[in-house]
Tab-separated table of C-alpha atoms in Angstrom:
chain	number	residue	atom	x	y	z
A	1	UNK	CA	158.726	230.349	135.873
A	2	UNK	CA	156.404	232.811	134.694
A	3	UNK	CA	155.021	235.279	137.400
A	4	UNK	CA	151.929	237.319	136.881
A	5	UNK	CA	150.868	239.454	139.619
A	6	UNK	CA	150.688	242.225	141.639
A	7	UNK	CA	154.129	243.851	142.489
A	8	UNK	CA	154.076	242.830	146.241
A	9	UNK	CA	153.281	239.475	145.230
A	10	UNK	CA	155.912	239.364	142.697
A	11	UNK	CA	158.414	240.732	144.763
A	12	UNK	CA	157.432	238.036	147.673
A	13	UNK	CA	157.754	235.203	145.312
A	14	UNK	CA	160.814	235.984	143.654
A	15	UNK	CA	162.513	236.302	147.112
A	16	UNK	CA	160.942	233.322	148.144
A	17	UNK	CA	162.008	231.287	145.471
A	18	UNK	CA	165.440	232.306	145.467
A	19	UNK	CA	165.579	231.557	149.333
A	20	UNK	CA	164.300	228.165	148.922
A	21	UNK	CA	167.286	227.776	146.484
A	22	UNK	CA	165.843	227.849	142.929
A	23	UNK	CA	168.379	229.389	140.490
A	24	UNK	CA	166.530	229.135	137.263
A	25	UNK	CA	165.075	231.844	135.058
A	26	UNK	CA	162.155	233.740	136.358
A	27	UNK	CA	160.209	235.990	134.097
A	28	UNK	CA	157.968	238.903	135.220
A	29	UNK	CA	155.725	241.257	133.443
A	30	UNK	CA	156.906	244.686	133.362
A	31	UNK	CA	153.705	246.229	135.150
A	32	UNK	CA	154.967	244.322	138.385
A	33	UNK	CA	158.319	245.266	138.953
A	34	UNK	CA	159.667	248.901	139.762
A	35	UNK	CA	162.508	250.480	141.200
A	36	UNK	CA	161.322	250.193	144.755
A	37	UNK	CA	160.321	246.660	144.370
A	38	UNK	CA	163.838	245.915	142.880
A	39	UNK	CA	165.491	247.051	145.703
A	40	UNK	CA	163.431	245.180	148.216
A	41	UNK	CA	164.284	241.973	146.219
A	42	UNK	CA	168.164	242.760	146.169
A	43	UNK	CA	170.229	240.137	144.953
A	44	UNK	CA	167.135	237.928	144.277
A	45	UNK	CA	166.198	239.894	141.422
A	46	UNK	CA	169.372	239.681	139.673
A	47	UNK	CA	168.689	238.222	136.112
A	48	UNK	CA	164.849	238.207	136.194
A	49	UNK	CA	163.530	238.251	132.705
A	50	UNK	CA	161.124	241.443	132.305
A	51	UNK	CA	158.587	241.209	129.448
A	52	UNK	CA	157.572	244.909	128.864
A	53	UNK	CA	155.454	246.616	126.028
A	54	UNK	CA	158.302	249.500	125.865
A	55	UNK	CA	161.619	250.169	125.722
A	56	UNK	CA	163.158	250.070	129.234
A	57	UNK	CA	163.115	253.249	131.007
A	58	UNK	CA	167.069	253.240	131.526
A	59	UNK	CA	167.606	252.854	128.001
A	60	UNK	CA	168.442	256.404	127.554
A	61	UNK	CA	170.297	255.694	124.262
A	62	UNK	CA	166.630	256.013	123.138
A	63	UNK	CA	165.765	259.719	122.341
A	64	UNK	CA	162.144	259.236	123.660
A	65	UNK	CA	163.243	257.332	126.802
A	66	UNK	CA	165.865	260.328	127.503
A	67	UNK	CA	163.030	262.797	127.065
A	68	UNK	CA	160.750	260.731	129.205
A	69	UNK	CA	163.318	260.729	131.786
A	70	UNK	CA	164.030	264.547	131.528
A	71	UNK	CA	160.518	265.360	131.673
A	72	UNK	CA	160.095	263.284	134.613
A	73	UNK	CA	162.914	264.971	136.313
A	74	UNK	CA	161.674	268.180	135.660
A	75	UNK	CA	157.997	268.072	136.195
A	76	UNK	CA	157.927	264.992	138.208
A	77	UNK	CA	160.337	266.411	141.097
A	78	UNK	CA	162.191	263.328	140.875
A	79	UNK	CA	159.327	261.317	142.538
A	80	UNK	CA	158.211	259.285	139.204
A	81	UNK	CA	159.714	255.890	138.872
A	82	UNK	CA	160.662	254.783	135.514
A	83	UNK	CA	158.019	252.147	135.361
A	84	UNK	CA	156.242	250.529	132.173
A	85	UNK	CA	152.974	252.506	133.756
A	86	UNK	CA	154.984	255.821	133.739
A	87	UNK	CA	156.275	255.221	130.177
A	88	UNK	CA	152.683	254.221	128.971
A	89	UNK	CA	151.039	257.546	130.810
A	90	UNK	CA	153.491	259.722	129.635
A	91	UNK	CA	153.503	258.038	125.798
A	92	UNK	CA	149.837	258.321	126.080
A	93	UNK	CA	149.897	262.045	127.014
A	94	UNK	CA	152.120	263.133	124.170
A	95	UNK	CA	150.291	260.769	121.425
A	96	UNK	CA	146.942	262.580	122.488
A	97	UNK	CA	148.459	266.267	122.619
A	98	UNK	CA	150.010	265.916	119.391
A	99	UNK	CA	146.741	264.509	117.730
A	100	UNK	CA	144.484	267.292	119.365
A	101	UNK	CA	147.060	269.993	118.085
A	102	UNK	CA	145.345	271.246	114.839
A	103	UNK	CA	142.082	269.300	115.404
A	104	UNK	CA	139.022	271.537	114.935
A	105	UNK	CA	136.767	269.279	117.119
A	106	UNK	CA	138.029	268.411	120.487
A	107	UNK	CA	136.180	265.338	121.757
A	108	UNK	CA	136.444	261.696	122.100
A	109	UNK	CA	135.083	260.479	119.192
A	110	UNK	CA	136.930	263.156	116.988
A	111	UNK	CA	140.131	261.739	118.921
A	112	UNK	CA	139.539	258.389	117.910
A	113	UNK	CA	138.509	259.052	114.331
A	114	UNK	CA	141.788	260.937	113.828
A	115	UNK	CA	143.718	257.701	114.910
A	116	UNK	CA	141.692	255.081	113.566
A	117	UNK	CA	143.956	253.393	110.707
A	118	UNK	CA	146.856	256.097	111.417
A	119	UNK	CA	150.286	255.203	111.751
A	120	UNK	CA	151.438	255.922	114.992
A	121	UNK	CA	154.934	256.344	116.334
A	122	UNK	CA	155.752	256.828	120.057
A	123	UNK	CA	159.486	255.790	119.862
A	124	UNK	CA	159.368	253.611	122.623
A	125	UNK	CA	157.821	250.816	120.845
A	126	UNK	CA	157.843	249.683	117.283
A	127	UNK	CA	155.475	252.057	115.322
A	128	UNK	CA	151.857	250.500	114.645
A	129	UNK	CA	148.551	250.968	112.995
A	130	UNK	CA	145.855	252.038	115.346
A	131	UNK	CA	142.660	250.113	114.925
A	132	UNK	CA	144.589	247.284	113.189
A	133	UNK	CA	143.688	244.064	114.969
A	134	UNK	CA	146.412	241.493	115.725
A	135	UNK	CA	146.195	237.841	116.283
A	136	UNK	CA	144.360	238.461	119.828
A	137	UNK	CA	141.375	239.894	117.411
A	138	UNK	CA	141.582	243.216	119.683
A	139	UNK	CA	141.152	246.188	117.761
A	140	UNK	CA	141.987	248.510	120.622
A	141	UNK	CA	145.120	246.381	121.301
A	142	UNK	CA	147.289	248.367	118.965
A	143	UNK	CA	150.337	245.955	118.547
A	144	UNK	CA	151.602	243.005	119.432
A	145	UNK	CA	155.005	243.390	120.175
A	146	UNK	CA	157.234	242.749	123.621
A	147	UNK	CA	160.858	243.580	124.502
A	148	UNK	CA	162.508	240.778	126.877
A	149	UNK	CA	164.526	242.922	129.313
A	150	UNK	CA	166.751	241.800	132.298
A	151	UNK	CA	167.504	242.794	135.854
A	152	UNK	CA	171.044	243.642	135.809
A	153	UNK	CA	172.612	245.770	138.914
A	154	UNK	CA	169.135	246.258	140.440
A	155	UNK	CA	168.128	247.923	137.144
A	156	UNK	CA	165.649	246.464	134.194
A	157	UNK	CA	168.170	246.801	131.140
A	158	UNK	CA	167.042	246.582	127.388
A	159	UNK	CA	168.652	243.981	125.224
A	160	UNK	CA	171.346	245.167	122.908
A	161	UNK	CA	169.758	247.215	120.042
A	162	UNK	CA	166.262	247.404	121.777
A	163	UNK	CA	165.134	244.885	120.013
A	164	UNK	CA	161.263	243.868	120.191
A	165	UNK	CA	159.587	240.346	119.332
A	166	UNK	CA	156.564	240.316	117.522
A	167	UNK	CA	154.041	238.066	118.919
A	168	UNK	CA	152.042	237.886	115.827
A	169	UNK	CA	154.879	236.126	114.059
A	170	UNK	CA	156.086	234.385	116.834
A	171	UNK	CA	152.341	232.151	117.328
A	172	UNK	CA	152.512	231.688	113.368
A	173	UNK	CA	155.399	229.703	113.725
């Protein structure tokens, strides 16, 4: 079963499916789960497949994830959950700050010009070239890679080696 819904709906649906006796696989988008929602799910969340754009926020073996966790602890007063949304905002802030450093003109158009066609490495996902359209033909959707993660012990865990699947190659098969 694949669920694409808001966090509260995902939580209720997963718990309901498990209570109804369903023991098969359930896949959810990473934006629909959090530490809080997994705590609410309890054992019902065990084994969920989480499809994420980024490495799992629990994978502190990744230096950039470790940096994210450390900065959220330092500046977020331990109130920031390690979610895909949080990782996205954190990576975006660092990317923009890095690009603005040294620019002579600080504006939206100047930033977009500096990004267009450039190789981007954020450390929590595969590198990509900004502005290169993928199979969806969306030029501002920078890459078509996902990571299939699993919920174990109430935590979202990255696959061994932090492997990502390139959907561009997948749809061409």
